[in-house]
Coordinates of C-alpha atoms (C1' of nucleotides) in Angstrom, one line a residue:
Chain A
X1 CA 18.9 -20.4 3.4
X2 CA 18.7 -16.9 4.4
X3 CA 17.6 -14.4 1.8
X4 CA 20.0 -11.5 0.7
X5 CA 18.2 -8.5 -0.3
X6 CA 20.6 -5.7 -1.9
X7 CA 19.4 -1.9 -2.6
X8 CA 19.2 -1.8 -6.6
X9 CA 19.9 1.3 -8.4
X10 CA 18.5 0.3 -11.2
X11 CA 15.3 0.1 -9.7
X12 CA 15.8 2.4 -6.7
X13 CA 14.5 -0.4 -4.3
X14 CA 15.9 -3.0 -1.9
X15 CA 14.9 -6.5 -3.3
X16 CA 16.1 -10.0 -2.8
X17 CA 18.7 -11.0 -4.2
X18 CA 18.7 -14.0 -6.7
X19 CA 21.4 -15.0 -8.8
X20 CA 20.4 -16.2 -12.6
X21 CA 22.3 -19.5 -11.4
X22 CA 22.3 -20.3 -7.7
X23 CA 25.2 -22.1 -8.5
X24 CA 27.5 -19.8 -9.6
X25 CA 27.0 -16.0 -8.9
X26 CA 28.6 -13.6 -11.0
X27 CA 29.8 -10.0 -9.9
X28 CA 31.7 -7.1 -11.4
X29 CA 32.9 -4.0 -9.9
X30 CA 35.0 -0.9 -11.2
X31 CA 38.0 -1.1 -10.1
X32 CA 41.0 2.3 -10.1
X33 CA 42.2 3.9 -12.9
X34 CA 45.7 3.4 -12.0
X35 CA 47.7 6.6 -12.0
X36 CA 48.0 7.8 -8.6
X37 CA 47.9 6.0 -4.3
X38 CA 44.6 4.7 -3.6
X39 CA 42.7 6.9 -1.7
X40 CA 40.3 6.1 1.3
X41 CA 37.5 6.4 -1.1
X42 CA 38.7 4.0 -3.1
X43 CA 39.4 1.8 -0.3
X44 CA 36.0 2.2 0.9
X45 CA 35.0 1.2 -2.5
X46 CA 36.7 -1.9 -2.3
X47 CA 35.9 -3.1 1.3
X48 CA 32.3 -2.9 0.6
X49 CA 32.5 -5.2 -1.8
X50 CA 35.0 -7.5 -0.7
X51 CA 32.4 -7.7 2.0
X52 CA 29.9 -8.3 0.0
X53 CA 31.7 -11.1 -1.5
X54 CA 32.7 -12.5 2.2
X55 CA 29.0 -12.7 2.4
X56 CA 27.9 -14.2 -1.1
X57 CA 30.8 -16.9 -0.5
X58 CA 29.4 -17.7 2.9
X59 CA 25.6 -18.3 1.4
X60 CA 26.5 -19.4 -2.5
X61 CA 28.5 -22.3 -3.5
X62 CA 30.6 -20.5 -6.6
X63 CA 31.1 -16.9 -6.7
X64 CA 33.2 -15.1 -9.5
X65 CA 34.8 -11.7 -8.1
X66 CA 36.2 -9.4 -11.2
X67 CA 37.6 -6.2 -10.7
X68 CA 39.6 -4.4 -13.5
X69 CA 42.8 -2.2 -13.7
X70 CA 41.9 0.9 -15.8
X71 CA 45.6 1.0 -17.2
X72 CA 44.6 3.5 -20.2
X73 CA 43.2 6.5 -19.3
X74 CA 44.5 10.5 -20.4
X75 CA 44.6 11.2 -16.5
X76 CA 47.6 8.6 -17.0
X77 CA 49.2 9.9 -19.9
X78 CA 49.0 13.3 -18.5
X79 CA 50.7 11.9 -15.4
X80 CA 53.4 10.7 -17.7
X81 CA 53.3 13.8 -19.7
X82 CA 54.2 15.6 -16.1
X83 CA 57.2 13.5 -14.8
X84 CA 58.5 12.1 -17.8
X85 CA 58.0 8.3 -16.5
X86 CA 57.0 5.8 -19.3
X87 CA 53.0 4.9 -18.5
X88 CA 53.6 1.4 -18.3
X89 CA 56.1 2.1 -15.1
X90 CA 53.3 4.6 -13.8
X91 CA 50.2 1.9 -14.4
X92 CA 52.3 -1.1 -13.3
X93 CA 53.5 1.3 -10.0
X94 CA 50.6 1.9 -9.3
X95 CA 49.0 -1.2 -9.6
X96 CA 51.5 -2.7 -7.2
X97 CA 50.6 -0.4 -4.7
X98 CA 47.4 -1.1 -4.9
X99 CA 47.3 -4.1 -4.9
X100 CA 49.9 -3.7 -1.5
X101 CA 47.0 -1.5 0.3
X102 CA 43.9 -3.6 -0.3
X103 CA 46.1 -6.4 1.1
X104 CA 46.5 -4.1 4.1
X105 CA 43.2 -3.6 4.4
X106 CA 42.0 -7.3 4.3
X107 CA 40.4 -7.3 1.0
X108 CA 40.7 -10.3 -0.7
X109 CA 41.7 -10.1 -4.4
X110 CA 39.2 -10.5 -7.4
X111 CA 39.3 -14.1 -9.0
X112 CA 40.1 -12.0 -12.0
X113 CA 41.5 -8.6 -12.6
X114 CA 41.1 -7.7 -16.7
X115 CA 43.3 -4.8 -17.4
X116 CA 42.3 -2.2 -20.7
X117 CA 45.2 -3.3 -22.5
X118 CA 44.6 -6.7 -22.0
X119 CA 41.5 -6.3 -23.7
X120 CA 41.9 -4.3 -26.5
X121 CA 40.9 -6.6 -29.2
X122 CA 37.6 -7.5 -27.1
X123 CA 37.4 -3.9 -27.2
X124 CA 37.5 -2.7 -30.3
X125 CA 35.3 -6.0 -31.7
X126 CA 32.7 -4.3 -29.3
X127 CA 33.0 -0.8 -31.1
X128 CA 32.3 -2.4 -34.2
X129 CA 29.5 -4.4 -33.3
X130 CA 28.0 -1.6 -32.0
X131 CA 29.0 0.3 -35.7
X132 CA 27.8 -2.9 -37.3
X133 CA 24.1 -2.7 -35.4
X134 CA 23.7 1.4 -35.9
X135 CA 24.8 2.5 -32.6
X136 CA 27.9 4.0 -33.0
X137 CA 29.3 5.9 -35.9
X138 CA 33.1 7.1 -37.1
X139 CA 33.7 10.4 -37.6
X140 CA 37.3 12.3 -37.5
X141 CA 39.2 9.3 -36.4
X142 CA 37.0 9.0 -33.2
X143 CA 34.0 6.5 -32.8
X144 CA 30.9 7.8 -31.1
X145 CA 27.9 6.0 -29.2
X146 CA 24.5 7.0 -30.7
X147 CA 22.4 8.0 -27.7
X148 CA 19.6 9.2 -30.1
X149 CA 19.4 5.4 -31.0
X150 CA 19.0 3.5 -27.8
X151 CA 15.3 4.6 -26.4
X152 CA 16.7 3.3 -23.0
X153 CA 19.4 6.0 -22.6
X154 CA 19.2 7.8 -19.7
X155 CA 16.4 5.8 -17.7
X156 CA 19.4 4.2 -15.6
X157 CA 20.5 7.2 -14.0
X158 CA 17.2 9.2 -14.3
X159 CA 18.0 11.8 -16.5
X160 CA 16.1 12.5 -19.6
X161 CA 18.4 14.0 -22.8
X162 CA 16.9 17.2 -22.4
X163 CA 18.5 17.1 -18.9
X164 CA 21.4 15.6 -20.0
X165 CA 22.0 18.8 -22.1
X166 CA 21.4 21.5 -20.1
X167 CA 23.6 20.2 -17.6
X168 CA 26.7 19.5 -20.0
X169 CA 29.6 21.2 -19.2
X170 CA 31.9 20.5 -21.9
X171 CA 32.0 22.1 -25.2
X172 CA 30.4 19.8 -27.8
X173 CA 32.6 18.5 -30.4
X174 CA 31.7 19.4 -33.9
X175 CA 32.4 15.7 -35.2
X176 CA 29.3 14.7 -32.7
X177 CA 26.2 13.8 -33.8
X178 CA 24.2 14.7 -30.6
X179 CA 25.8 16.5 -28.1
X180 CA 25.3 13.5 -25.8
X181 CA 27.0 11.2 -27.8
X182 CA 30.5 10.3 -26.0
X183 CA 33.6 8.1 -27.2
X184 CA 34.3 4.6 -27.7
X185 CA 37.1 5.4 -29.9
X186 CA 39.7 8.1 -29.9
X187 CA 42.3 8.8 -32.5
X188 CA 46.3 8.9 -30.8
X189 CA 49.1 10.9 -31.6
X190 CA 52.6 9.0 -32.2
X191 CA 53.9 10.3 -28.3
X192 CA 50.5 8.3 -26.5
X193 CA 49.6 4.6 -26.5
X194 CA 47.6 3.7 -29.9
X195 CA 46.7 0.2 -31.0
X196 CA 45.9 -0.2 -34.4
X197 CA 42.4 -0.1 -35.6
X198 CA 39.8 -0.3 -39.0
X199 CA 39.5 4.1 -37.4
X200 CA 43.5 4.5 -37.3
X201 CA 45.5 4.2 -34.4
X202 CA 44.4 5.1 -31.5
X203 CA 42.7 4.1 -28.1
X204 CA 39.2 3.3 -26.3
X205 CA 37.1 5.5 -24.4
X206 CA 36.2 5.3 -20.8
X207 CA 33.2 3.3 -21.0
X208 CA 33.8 0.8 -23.3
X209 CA 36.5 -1.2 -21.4
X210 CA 34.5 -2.2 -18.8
X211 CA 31.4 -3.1 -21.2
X212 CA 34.2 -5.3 -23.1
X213 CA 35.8 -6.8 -20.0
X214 CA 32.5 -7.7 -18.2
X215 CA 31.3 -9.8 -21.3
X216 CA 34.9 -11.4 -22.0
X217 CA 35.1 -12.4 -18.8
X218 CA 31.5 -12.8 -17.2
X219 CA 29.2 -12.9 -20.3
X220 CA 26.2 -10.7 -21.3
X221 CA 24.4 -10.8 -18.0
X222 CA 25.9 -10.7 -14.5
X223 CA 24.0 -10.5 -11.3
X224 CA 25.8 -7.9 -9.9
X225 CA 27.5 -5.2 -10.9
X226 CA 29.3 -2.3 -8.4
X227 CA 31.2 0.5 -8.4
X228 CA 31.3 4.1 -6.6
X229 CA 28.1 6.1 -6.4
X230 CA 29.9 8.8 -8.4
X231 CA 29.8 6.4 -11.1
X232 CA 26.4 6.3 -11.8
X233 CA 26.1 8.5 -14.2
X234 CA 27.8 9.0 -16.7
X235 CA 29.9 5.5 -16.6
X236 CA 27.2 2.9 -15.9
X237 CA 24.7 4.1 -18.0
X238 CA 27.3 4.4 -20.9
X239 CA 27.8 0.7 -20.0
X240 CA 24.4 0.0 -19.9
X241 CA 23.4 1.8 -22.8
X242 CA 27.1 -0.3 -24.8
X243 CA 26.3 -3.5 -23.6
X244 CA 22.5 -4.0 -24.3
X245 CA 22.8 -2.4 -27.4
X246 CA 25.4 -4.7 -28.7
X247 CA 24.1 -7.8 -26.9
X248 CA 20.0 -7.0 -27.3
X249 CA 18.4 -9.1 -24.5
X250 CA 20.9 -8.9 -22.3
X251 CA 20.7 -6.5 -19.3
X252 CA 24.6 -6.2 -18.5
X253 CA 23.8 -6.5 -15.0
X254 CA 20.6 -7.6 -12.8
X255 CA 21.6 -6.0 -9.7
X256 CA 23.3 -2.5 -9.4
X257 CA 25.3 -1.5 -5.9
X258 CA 26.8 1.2 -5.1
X259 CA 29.2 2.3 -2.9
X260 CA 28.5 5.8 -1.1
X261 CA 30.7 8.7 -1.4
X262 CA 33.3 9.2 1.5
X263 CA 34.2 12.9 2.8
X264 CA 37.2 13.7 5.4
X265 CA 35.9 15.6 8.5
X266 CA 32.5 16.5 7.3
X267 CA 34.2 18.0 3.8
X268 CA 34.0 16.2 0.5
X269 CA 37.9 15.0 0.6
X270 CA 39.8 16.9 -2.8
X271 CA 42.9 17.9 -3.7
X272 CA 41.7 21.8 -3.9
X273 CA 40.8 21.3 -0.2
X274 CA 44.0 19.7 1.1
X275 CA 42.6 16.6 2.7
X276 CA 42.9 13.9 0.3
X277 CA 43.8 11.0 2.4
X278 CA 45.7 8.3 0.7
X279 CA 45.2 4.4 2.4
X280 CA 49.0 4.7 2.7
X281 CA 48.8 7.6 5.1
X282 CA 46.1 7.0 6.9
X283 CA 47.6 3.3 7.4
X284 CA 50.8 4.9 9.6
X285 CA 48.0 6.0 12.2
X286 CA 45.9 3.1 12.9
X287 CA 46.0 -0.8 11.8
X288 CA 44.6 -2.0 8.8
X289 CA 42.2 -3.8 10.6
X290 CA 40.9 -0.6 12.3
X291 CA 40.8 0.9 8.9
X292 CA 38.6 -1.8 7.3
X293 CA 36.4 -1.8 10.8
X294 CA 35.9 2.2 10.5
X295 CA 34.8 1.8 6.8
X296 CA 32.3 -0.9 7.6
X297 CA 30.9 0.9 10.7
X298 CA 28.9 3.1 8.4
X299 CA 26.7 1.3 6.0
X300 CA 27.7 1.1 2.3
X301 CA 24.9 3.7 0.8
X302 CA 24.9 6.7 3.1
X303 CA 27.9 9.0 3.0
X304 CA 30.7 8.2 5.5
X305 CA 32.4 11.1 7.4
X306 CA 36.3 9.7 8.2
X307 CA 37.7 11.2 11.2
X308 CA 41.2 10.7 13.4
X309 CA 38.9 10.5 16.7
X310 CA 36.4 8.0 13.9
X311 CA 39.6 6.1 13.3
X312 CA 40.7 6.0 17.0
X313 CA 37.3 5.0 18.2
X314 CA 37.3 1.9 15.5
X315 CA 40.6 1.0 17.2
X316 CA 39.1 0.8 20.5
X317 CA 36.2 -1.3 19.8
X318 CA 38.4 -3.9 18.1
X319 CA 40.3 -3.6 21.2
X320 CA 37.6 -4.7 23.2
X321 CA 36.7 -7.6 20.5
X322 CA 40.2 -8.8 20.9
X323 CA 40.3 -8.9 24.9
X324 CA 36.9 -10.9 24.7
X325 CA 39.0 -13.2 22.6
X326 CA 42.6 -13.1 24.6
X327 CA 40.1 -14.1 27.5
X328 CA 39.0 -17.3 25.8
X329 CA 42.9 -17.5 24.5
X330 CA 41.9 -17.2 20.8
X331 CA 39.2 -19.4 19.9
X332 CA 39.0 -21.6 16.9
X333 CA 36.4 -19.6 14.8
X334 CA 33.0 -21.9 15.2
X335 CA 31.4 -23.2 12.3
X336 CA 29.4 -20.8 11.3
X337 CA 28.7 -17.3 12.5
X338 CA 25.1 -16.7 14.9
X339 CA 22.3 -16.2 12.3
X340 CA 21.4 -12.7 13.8
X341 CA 25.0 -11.6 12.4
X342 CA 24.4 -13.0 8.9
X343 CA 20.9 -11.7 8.8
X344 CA 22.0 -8.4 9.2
X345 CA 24.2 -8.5 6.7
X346 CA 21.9 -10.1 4.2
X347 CA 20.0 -6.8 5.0
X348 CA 21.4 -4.4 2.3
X349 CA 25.0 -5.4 3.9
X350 CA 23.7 -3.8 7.3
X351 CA 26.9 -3.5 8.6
X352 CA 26.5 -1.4 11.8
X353 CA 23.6 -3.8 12.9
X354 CA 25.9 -6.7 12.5
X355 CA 28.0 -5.1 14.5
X356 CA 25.9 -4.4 16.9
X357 CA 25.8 -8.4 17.2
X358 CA 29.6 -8.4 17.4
X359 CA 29.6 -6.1 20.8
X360 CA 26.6 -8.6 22.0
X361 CA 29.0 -11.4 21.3
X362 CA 32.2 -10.0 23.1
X363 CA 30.0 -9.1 26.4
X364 CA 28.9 -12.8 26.5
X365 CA 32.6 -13.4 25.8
X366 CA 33.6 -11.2 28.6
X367 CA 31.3 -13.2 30.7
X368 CA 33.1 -16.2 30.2
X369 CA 31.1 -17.6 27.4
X370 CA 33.5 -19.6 25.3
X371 CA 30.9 -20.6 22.6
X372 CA 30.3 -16.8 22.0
X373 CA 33.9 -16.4 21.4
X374 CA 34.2 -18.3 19.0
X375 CA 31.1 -17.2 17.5
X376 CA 32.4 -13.6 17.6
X377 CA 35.8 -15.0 16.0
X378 CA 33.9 -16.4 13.3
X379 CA 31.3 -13.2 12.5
X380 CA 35.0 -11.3 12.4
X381 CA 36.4 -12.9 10.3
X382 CA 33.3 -13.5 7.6
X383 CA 33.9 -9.5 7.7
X384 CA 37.6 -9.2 7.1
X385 CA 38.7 -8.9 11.0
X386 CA 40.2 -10.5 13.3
X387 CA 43.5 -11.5 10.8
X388 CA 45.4 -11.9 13.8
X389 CA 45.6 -13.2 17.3
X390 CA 45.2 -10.9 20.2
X391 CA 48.6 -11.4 21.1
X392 CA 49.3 -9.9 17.8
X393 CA 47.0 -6.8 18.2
X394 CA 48.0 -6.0 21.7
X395 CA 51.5 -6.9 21.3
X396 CA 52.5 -7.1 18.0
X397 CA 55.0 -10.3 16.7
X398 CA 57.8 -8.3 19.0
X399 CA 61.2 -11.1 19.8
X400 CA 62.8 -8.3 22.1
X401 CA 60.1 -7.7 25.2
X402 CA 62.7 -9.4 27.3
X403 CA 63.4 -6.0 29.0
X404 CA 59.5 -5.1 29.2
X405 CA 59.2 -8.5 30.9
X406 CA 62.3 -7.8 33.4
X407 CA 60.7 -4.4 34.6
X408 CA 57.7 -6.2 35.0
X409 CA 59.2 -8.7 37.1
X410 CA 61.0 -5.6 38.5
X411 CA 58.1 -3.9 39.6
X412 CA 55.9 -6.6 40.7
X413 CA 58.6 -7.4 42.9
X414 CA 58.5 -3.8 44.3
X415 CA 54.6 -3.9 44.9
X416 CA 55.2 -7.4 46.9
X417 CA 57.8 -5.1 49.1
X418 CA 55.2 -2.0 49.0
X419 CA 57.6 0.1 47.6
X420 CA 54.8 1.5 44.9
X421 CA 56.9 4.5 44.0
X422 CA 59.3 2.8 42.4
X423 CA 56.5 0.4 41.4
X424 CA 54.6 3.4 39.4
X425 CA 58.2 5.0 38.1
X426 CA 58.5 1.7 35.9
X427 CA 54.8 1.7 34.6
X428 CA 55.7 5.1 33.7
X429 CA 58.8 4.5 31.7
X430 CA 57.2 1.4 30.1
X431 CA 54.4 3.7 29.5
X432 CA 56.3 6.5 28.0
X433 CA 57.6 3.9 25.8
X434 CA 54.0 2.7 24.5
X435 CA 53.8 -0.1 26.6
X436 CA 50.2 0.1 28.9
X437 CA 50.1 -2.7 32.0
X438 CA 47.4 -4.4 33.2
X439 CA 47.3 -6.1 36.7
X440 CA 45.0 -9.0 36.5
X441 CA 44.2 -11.9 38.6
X442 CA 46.5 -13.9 36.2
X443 CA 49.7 -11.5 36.5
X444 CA 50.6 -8.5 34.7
X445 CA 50.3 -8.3 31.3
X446 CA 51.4 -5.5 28.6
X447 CA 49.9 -4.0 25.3
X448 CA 51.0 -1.5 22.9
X449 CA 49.2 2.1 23.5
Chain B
rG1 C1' 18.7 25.3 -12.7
rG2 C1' 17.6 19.7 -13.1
rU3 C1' 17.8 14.7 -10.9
rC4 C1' 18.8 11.8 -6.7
rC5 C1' 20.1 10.8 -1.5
rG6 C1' 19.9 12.2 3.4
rG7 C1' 18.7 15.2 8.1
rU8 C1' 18.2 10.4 14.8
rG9 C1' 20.9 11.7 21.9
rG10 C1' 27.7 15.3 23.2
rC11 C1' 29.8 12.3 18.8
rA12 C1' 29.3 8.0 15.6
rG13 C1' 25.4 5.1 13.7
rA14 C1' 20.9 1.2 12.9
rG15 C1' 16.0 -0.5 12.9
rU16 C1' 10.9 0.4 13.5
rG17 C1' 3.1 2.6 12.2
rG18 C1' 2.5 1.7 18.8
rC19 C1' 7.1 -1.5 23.2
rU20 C1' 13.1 3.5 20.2
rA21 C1' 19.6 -0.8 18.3
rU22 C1' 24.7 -0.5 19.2
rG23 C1' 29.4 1.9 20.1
rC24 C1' 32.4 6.0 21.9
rA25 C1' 32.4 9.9 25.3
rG26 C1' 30.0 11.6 30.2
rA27 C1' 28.1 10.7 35.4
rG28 C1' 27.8 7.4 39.9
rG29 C1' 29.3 2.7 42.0
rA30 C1' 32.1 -2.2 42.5
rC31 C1' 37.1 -4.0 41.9
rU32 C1' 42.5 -2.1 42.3
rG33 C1' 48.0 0.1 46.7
rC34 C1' 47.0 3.6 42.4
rA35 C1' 45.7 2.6 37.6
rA36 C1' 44.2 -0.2 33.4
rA37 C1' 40.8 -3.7 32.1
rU38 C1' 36.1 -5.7 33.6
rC39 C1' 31.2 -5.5 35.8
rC40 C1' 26.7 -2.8 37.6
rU41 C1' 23.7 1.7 37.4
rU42 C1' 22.6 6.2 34.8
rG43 C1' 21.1 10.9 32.0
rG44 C1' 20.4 12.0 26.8
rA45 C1' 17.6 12.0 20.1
rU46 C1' 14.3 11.4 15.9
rG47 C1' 15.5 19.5 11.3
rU48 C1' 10.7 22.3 10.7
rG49 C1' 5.3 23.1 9.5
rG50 C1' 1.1 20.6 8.0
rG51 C1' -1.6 15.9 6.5
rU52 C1' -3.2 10.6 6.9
rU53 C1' -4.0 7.5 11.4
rC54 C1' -6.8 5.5 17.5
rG55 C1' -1.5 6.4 17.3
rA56 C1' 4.3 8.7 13.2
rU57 C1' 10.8 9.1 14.4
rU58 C1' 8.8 5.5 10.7
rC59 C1' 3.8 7.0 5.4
rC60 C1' 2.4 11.7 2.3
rC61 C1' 3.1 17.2 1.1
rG62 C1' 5.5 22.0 1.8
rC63 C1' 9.8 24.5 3.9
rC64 C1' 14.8 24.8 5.8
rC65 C1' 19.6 22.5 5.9
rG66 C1' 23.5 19.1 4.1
rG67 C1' 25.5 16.0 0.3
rA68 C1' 26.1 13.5 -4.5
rC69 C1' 25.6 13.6 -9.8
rC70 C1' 24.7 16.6 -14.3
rU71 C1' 30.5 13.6 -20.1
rC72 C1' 35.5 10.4 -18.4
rC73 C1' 36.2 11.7 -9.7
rA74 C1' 35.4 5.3 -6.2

RNA sequence: GGUCCGGUGGCAGAGUGGCUAUGCAGAGGACUGCAAAUCCUUGGAUGUGGGUUCGAUUCCCGCCCGGACCUCCA
């Protein structure tokens, strides 16, 4: 069995990995706040640990995948507040979309996907466990977390309270006991979603949904637990400091991953700077295959740079990858991948080294090895690539190539007569429409540019 | 200001206390009517100053630079 070892935040160290049951591994991650088009940060977000998943299914015999839907969240109701549309068409909008560009992108979906309002009753039973235990407090309609009362607070992301403070930006409400203290609870006027509650009507904070959701759904202690790097602090170690005080003993999670941060031709990517990229936009330039490859050619901690040439240059590897595999006419995938590839990725999901393995795989290919091409088939594909046949990559599922066929025959029949003027006019045209041609000892064949 | 992460060849991007991946681009060649694809060959890197060591890109310290986070951004 080979050992994953994953890069743990929590203790700032790469260890191996070792689920509390080897049976059944259990793994959370934050999913969008739905409100607005996925953006490639989120995507990136999500293809690391769909990965990660690929991988944990490939080397454990039960693994449980949840993701939530943040579908209550002021960025929302502001969004509403804007354009007039109800929230629930903005959330369930949104959602859909989603849901529609992950799929794009290969990413299989979670075994479960909690939304906040699903879970309000989990919720709110949490706030008042934590009220019950002297951890949280109701004051002007809202309910607060404690920090002075967990000892632990802070340790997660390395910041002591002093710290915490100095950094604060945000004026500190007078209702709040320490100025650290942040909101499980929060009162709602009649125009924004409330659910009734023993503190009024009104809705849950941030933090607390996912604290909720993770133990309805997982139960105190997970092995894993994910999310963006940006999340550290202050979400996870809200979580952190929710969940263990309500459930002392537990640990919330064992494991903590997180996704680097994701920045647009060497710039952080924001809306100030004008090059947000959504997954939708960024999809009309290059497969969704070529996408997901790009994202995974960096690996998961260090910051990726996303680039059009970036983009381009993941198409033309997976180009290469595919004409390894048109050669050996699509391979069934073998068994089980080469035990170099999944080594590397049990490294701290070393993508780019197993990648490396991929290229070593598609030159044996090229060589004529049909073993290897079905080993490469089978290391795509425990990665999210290779969805399709090579026919389908190069060519797409086109009915109407009748007429690039007939100038083929056209022209080839124009070389046999040595009339190669006429023979290069029609590579031309096809190539001004797209189409490349390739003379090979088997004939010519065609590929979309 | 604080905490953390990182600085590798033209670009992207790994590993490693000694033998330095991989890809793209470039150069030369083979093949081709010409191309494309493929194959062969090839140049090219570890921010900076110290320290530890027989030996450091790898470990430690300073400096410079970049990035993230510091109450609701994945």
């Amino acid at each position: 069995m080979i050992q994953i070892k994953l890069h743990n935040t929590k203790t700032r160290r790469r260890e191996p990995f070792a689920p509390a049951d080897p049976a059944h591994v259990k793994l959370y991650v934050c999913g969008p706040t739905v409100y607005d088009r996925a953006h490639l940060g989120n995507a990136r977000t999500v293809v690391v640990f769909d990965t990660l998943v690929r991988l944990l299914r490939h080397l454990f015999p039960r693994v449980t995948y949840v993701r939530n839907i943040t579908d209550i969240d002021d960025k929302i109701n502001a969004r509403a507040a804007e354009t007039g549309e109800p929230i629930g068409e903005i959330t369930a909008r949104t959602t859909s979309w989603f849901h529609n560009d992950m799929a794009a992108l290969y990413c299989t979906p979670p075994d479960i996907e909690p939304r906040a309002t699903g879970h309000i009753g989990d919720i709110i039973a949490l706030i008042e466990r934590l009220i019950a235990r002297g951890h949280a407090y109701a004051a002007e309609g809202h309910v607060l977390f404690a920090v002075a009362t967990d000892a632990q607070y802070g340790k997660f992301s390395g910041r002591s309270p002093e710290e915490l403070l100095a950094g604060a930006r945000v004026d500190v409400a007078t209702y709040k006991r320490d100025p650290g203290d942040f909101v499980l609870w929060k009162p709602s006027p009649p125009d924004l979603p409330g659910w009734d509650s023993p503190w009024g009507s009104g809705r849950p904070g941030w933090h607390i949904e996912c604290s909720a959701m993770i133990h309805a759904t997982l139960g105190e202690t997970i092995d894993i637990h994910g999310g963006g790097a940006d999340l550290i602090f202050p979400h996870h170690e809200n979580e952190i400091a929710q969940s263990c005080c309500a459930f002392p003993g537990s640990e919330l999670a064992r494991v903590w991953v997180h996704a680097g941060m994701l920045q647009v031709n060497g710039q952080k990517m924001s809306k100030s700077l004008g090059n947000f990229r959504t997954v939708q936009d960024v999809l009309g330039e290059a497969p969704g295959e070529a996408v997901r490859f790009l994202l995974l050619k960096t690996q998961y901690r260090g910051v990726l740079d996303f680039s059009t040439a970036a983009l381009a240059e993941a198409k033309r590897e997976l180009d290469r990858f595919y004409r390894a595999l048109e050669k050996h006419a699509d391979p069934a995938p073998a068994a089980t991948p080469p035990a170099a590839f999944i080594e590397a990725l049990a490294d701290d999901l070393n993508t780019p080294g197993a990648i490396a393995e991929l290229h070593a795989l598609a030159d044996a290919a090229m060589q004529g090895n049909a073993a290897s091409a079905a080993s490469l088939r089978a290391a795509g594909e425990l990665i999210g690539i290779f969805n399709q046949t090579a026919g389908q990559w190069f060519r797409g599922d086109v009915a109407d190539d009748a007429r690039i066929d007939a100038l083929i025959a056209e022209r080839l029949a124009a070389r046999r007569n040595k009339d190669f003027a006429r023979a290069d006019a029609i590579r031309a045209e096809l190539a001004a429409a797209g189409i490349l041609l390739e003379d090979g000892p088997g004939g010519t064949i065609w590929r979309r540019a």
